[in-house]
PDB file of C-alpha atoms in Angstrom:
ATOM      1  CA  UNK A  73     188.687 122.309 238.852  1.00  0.00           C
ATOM      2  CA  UNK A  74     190.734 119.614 237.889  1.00  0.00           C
ATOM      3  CA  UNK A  75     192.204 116.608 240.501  1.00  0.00           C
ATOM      4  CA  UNK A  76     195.796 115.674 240.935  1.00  0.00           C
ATOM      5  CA  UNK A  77     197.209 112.765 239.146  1.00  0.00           C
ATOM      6  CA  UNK A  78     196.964 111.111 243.013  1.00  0.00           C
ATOM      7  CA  UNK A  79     193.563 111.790 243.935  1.00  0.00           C
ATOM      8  CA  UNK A  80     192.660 110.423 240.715  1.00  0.00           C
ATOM      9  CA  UNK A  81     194.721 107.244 241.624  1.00  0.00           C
ATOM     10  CA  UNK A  82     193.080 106.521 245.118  1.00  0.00           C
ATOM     11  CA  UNK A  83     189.974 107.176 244.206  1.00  0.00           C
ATOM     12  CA  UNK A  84     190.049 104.314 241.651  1.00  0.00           C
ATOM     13  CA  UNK A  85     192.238 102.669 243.775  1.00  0.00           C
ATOM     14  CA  UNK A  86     189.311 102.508 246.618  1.00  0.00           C
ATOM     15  CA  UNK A  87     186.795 101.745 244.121  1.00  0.00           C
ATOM     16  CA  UNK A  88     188.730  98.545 242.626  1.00  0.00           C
ATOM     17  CA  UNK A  89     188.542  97.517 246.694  1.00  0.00           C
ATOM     18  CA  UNK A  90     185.378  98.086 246.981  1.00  0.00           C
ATOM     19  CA  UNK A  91     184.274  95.615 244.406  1.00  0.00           C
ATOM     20  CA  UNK A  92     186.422  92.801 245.712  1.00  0.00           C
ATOM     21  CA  UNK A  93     184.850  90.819 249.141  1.00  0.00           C
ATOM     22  CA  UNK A  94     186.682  90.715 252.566  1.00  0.00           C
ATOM     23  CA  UNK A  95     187.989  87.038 251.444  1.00  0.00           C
ATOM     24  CA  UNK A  96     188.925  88.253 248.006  1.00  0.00           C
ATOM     25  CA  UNK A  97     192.219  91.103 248.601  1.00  0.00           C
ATOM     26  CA  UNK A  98     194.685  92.421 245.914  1.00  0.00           C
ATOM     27  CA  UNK A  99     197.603  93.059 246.311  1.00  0.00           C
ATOM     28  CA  UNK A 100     199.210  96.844 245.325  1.00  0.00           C
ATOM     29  CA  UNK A 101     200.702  95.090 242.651  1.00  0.00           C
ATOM     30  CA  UNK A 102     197.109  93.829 241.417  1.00  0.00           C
ATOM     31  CA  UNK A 103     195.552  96.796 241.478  1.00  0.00           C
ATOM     32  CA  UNK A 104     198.258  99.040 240.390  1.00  0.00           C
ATOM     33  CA  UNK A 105     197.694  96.377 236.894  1.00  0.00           C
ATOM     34  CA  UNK A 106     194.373  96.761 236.859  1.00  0.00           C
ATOM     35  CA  UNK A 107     194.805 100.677 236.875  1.00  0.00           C
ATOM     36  CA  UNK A 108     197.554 100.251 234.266  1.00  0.00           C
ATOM     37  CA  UNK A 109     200.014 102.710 236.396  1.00  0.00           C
ATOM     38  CA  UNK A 110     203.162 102.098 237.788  1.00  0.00           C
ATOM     39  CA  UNK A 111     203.473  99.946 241.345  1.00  0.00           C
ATOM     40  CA  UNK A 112     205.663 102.804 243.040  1.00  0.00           C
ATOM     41  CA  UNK A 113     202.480 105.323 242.315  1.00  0.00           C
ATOM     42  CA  UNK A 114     200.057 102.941 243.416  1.00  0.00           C
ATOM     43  CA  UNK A 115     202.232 102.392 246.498  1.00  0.00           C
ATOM     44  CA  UNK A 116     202.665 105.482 247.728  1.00  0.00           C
ATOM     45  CA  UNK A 117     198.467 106.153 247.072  1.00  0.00           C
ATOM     46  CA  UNK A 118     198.080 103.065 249.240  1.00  0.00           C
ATOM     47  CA  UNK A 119     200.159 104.153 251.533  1.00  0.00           C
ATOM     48  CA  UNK A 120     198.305 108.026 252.203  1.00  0.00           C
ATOM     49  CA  UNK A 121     194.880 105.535 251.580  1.00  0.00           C
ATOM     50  CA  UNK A 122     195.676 103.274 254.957  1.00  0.00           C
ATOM     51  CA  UNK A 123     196.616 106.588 257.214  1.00  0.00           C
ATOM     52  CA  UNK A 124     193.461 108.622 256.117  1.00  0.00           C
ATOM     53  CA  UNK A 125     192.032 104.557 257.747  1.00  0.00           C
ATOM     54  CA  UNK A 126     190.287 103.793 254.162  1.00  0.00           C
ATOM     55  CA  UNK A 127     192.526 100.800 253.004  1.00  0.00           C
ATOM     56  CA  UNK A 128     193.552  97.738 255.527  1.00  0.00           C
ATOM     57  CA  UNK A 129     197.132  96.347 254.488  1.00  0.00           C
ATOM     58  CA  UNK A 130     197.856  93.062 255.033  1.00  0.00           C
ATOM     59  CA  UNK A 131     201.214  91.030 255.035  1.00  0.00           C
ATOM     60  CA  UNK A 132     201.648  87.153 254.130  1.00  0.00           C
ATOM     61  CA  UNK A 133     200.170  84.372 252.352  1.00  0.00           C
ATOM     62  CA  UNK A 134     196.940  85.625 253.182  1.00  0.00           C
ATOM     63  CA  UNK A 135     197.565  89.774 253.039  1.00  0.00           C
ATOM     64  CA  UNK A 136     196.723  92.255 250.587  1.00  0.00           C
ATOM     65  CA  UNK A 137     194.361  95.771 250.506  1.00  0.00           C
ATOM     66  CA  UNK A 138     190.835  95.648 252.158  1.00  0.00           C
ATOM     67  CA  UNK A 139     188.619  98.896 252.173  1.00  0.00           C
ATOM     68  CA  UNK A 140     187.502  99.123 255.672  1.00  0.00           C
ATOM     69  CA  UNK A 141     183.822  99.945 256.886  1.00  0.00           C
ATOM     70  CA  UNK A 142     185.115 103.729 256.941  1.00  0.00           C
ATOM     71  CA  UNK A 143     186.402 103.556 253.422  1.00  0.00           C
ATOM     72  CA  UNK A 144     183.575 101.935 252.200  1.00  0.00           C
ATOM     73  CA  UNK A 145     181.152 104.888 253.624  1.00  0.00           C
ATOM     74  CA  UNK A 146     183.456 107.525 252.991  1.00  0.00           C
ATOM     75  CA  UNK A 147     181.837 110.629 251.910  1.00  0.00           C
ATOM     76  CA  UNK A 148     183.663 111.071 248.191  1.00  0.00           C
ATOM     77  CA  UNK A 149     183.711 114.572 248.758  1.00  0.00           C
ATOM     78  CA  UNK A 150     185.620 114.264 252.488  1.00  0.00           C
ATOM     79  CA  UNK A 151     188.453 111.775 250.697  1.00  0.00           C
ATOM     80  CA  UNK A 152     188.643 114.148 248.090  1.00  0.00           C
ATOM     81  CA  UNK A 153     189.192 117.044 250.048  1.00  0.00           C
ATOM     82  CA  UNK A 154     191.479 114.891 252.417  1.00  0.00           C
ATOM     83  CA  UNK A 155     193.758 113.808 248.986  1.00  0.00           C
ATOM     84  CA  UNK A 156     193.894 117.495 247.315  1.00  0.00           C
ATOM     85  CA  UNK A 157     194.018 119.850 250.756  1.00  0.00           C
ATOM     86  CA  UNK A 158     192.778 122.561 251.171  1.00  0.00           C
ATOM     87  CA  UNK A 159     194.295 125.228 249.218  1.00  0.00           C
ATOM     88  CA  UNK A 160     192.675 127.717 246.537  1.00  0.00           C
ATOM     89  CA  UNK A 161     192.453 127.098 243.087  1.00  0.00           C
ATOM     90  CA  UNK A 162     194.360 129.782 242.596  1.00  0.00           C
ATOM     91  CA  UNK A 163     197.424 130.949 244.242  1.00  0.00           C
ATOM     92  CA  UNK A 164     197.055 135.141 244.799  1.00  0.00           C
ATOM     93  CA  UNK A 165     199.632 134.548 247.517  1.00  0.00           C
ATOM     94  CA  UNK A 166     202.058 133.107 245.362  1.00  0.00           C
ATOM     95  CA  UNK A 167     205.515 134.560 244.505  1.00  0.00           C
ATOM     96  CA  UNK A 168     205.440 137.455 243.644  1.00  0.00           C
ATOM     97  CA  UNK A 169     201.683 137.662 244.530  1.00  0.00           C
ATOM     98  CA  UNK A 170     198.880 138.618 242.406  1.00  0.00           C
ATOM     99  CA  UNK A 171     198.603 143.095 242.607  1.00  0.00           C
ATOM    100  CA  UNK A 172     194.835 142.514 242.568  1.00  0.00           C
ATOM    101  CA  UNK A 173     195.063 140.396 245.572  1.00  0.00           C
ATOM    102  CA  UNK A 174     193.262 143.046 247.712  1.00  0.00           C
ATOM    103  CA  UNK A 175     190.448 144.094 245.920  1.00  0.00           C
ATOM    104  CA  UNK A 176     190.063 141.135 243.732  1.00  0.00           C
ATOM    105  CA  UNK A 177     186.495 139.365 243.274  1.00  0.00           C
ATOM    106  CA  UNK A 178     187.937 136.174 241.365  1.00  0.00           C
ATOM    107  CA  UNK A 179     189.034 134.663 244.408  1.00  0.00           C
ATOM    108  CA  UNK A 180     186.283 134.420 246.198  1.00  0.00           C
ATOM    109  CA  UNK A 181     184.117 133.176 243.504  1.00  0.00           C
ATOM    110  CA  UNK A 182     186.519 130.408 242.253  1.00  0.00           C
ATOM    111  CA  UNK A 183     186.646 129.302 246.380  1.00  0.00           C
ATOM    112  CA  UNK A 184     182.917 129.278 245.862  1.00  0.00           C
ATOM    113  CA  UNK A 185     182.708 127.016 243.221  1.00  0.00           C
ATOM    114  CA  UNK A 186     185.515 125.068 244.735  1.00  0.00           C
ATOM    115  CA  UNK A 187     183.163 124.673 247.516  1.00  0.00           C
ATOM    116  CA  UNK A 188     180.195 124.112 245.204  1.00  0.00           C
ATOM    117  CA  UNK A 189     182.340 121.153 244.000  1.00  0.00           C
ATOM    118  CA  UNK A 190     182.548 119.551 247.107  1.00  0.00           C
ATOM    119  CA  UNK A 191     179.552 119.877 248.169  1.00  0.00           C
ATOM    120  CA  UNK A 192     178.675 118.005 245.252  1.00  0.00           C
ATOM    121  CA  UNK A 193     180.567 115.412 245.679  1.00  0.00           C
ATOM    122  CA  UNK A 194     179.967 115.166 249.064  1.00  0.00           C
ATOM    123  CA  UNK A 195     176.563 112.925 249.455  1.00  0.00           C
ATOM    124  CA  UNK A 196     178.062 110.291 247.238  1.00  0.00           C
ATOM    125  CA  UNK A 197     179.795 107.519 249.085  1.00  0.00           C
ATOM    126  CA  UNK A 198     182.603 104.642 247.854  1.00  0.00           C
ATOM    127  CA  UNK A 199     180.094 102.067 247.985  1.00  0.00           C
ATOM    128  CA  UNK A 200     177.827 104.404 245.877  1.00  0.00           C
ATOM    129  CA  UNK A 201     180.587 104.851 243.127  1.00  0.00           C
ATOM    130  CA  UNK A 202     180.913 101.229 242.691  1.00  0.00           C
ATOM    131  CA  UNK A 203     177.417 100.287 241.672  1.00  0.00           C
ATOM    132  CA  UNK A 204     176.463  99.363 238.326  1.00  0.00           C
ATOM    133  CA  UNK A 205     177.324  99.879 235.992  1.00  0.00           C
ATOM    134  CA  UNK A 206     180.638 100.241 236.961  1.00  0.00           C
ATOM    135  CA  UNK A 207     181.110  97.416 239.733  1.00  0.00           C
ATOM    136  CA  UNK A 208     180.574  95.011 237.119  1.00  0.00           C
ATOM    137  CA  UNK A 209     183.308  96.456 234.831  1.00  0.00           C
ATOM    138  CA  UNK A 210     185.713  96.766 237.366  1.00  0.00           C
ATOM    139  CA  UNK A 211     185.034  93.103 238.492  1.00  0.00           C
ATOM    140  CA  UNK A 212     186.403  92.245 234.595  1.00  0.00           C
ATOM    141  CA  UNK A 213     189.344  94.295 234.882  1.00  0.00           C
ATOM    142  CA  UNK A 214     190.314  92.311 238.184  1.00  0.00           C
ATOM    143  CA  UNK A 215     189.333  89.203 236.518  1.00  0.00           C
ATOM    144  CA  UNK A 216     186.091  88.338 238.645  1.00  0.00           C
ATOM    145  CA  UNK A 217     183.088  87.748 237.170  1.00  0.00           C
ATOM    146  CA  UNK A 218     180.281  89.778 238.322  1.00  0.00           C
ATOM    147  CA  UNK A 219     177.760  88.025 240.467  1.00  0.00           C
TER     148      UNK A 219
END
């Protein structure tokens, strides 16, 4: 299974928040530089971040991204499957749809291991994703120094 181009994007997006302190926000612009991807993709990731209630957007002299509480103990697995939807990884429906639709036994064990995936992915937390080693690198991207 492979994740979108976006997912991919928020979920480094939320773990470049998570590193930084409730005093110590970035803007979109920071962490779309950080990332090394253009501002209007990081944008509209920020954007889908805040209504899923992961990322807190601030305006003004004193605004930027936060990860809230529920970002920070989001299940990986839940913001995955909240980024990527939930359709199969294949598309038998599709036009014109697969002949072996009806009697096939692919689907349902590539929606297995989709689920499989998940599940995987599902104990792990934000918070857990950022610990070291890799909240220390990301701190040196954003031009902290690790505690």
């Amino acid at each position: 299974m492979r994740l979108t181009k976006f997912t991919d994007l928020a979920l480094r997006a939320v773990m470049r928040l998570a590193v930084s302190g409730q005093d110590d926000s970035a803007t979109t612009r920071e962490v779309a530089e950080t990332m090394d991807v253009p501002y209007a993709h990081m944008a509209k990731v920020v954007t889908r971040l805040q209504h899923l209630g992961v990322v807190e957007a601030r305006r003004g002299r004193k605004g930027g991204l936060t990860l809230t509480e529920t970002g920070r103990r989001a299940s990986v697995g839940w913001l995955v499957r909240s980024l990527e939807g939930e359709e199969e990884v294949v598309a038998c429906e599709g036009d014109p749809p697969c002949p072996l639709r009806a009697a096939c036994r692919l689907r349902g064990a590539l929606r297995s291991a989709q689920e499989a995936f998940y599940r995987t992915l599902d104990p792990l937390t934000v918070a857990d994703l950022v610990e070291s080693p890799t909240g220390p690198v990301l701190l040196t991207l954003s031009g902290r120094r690790p505690d």
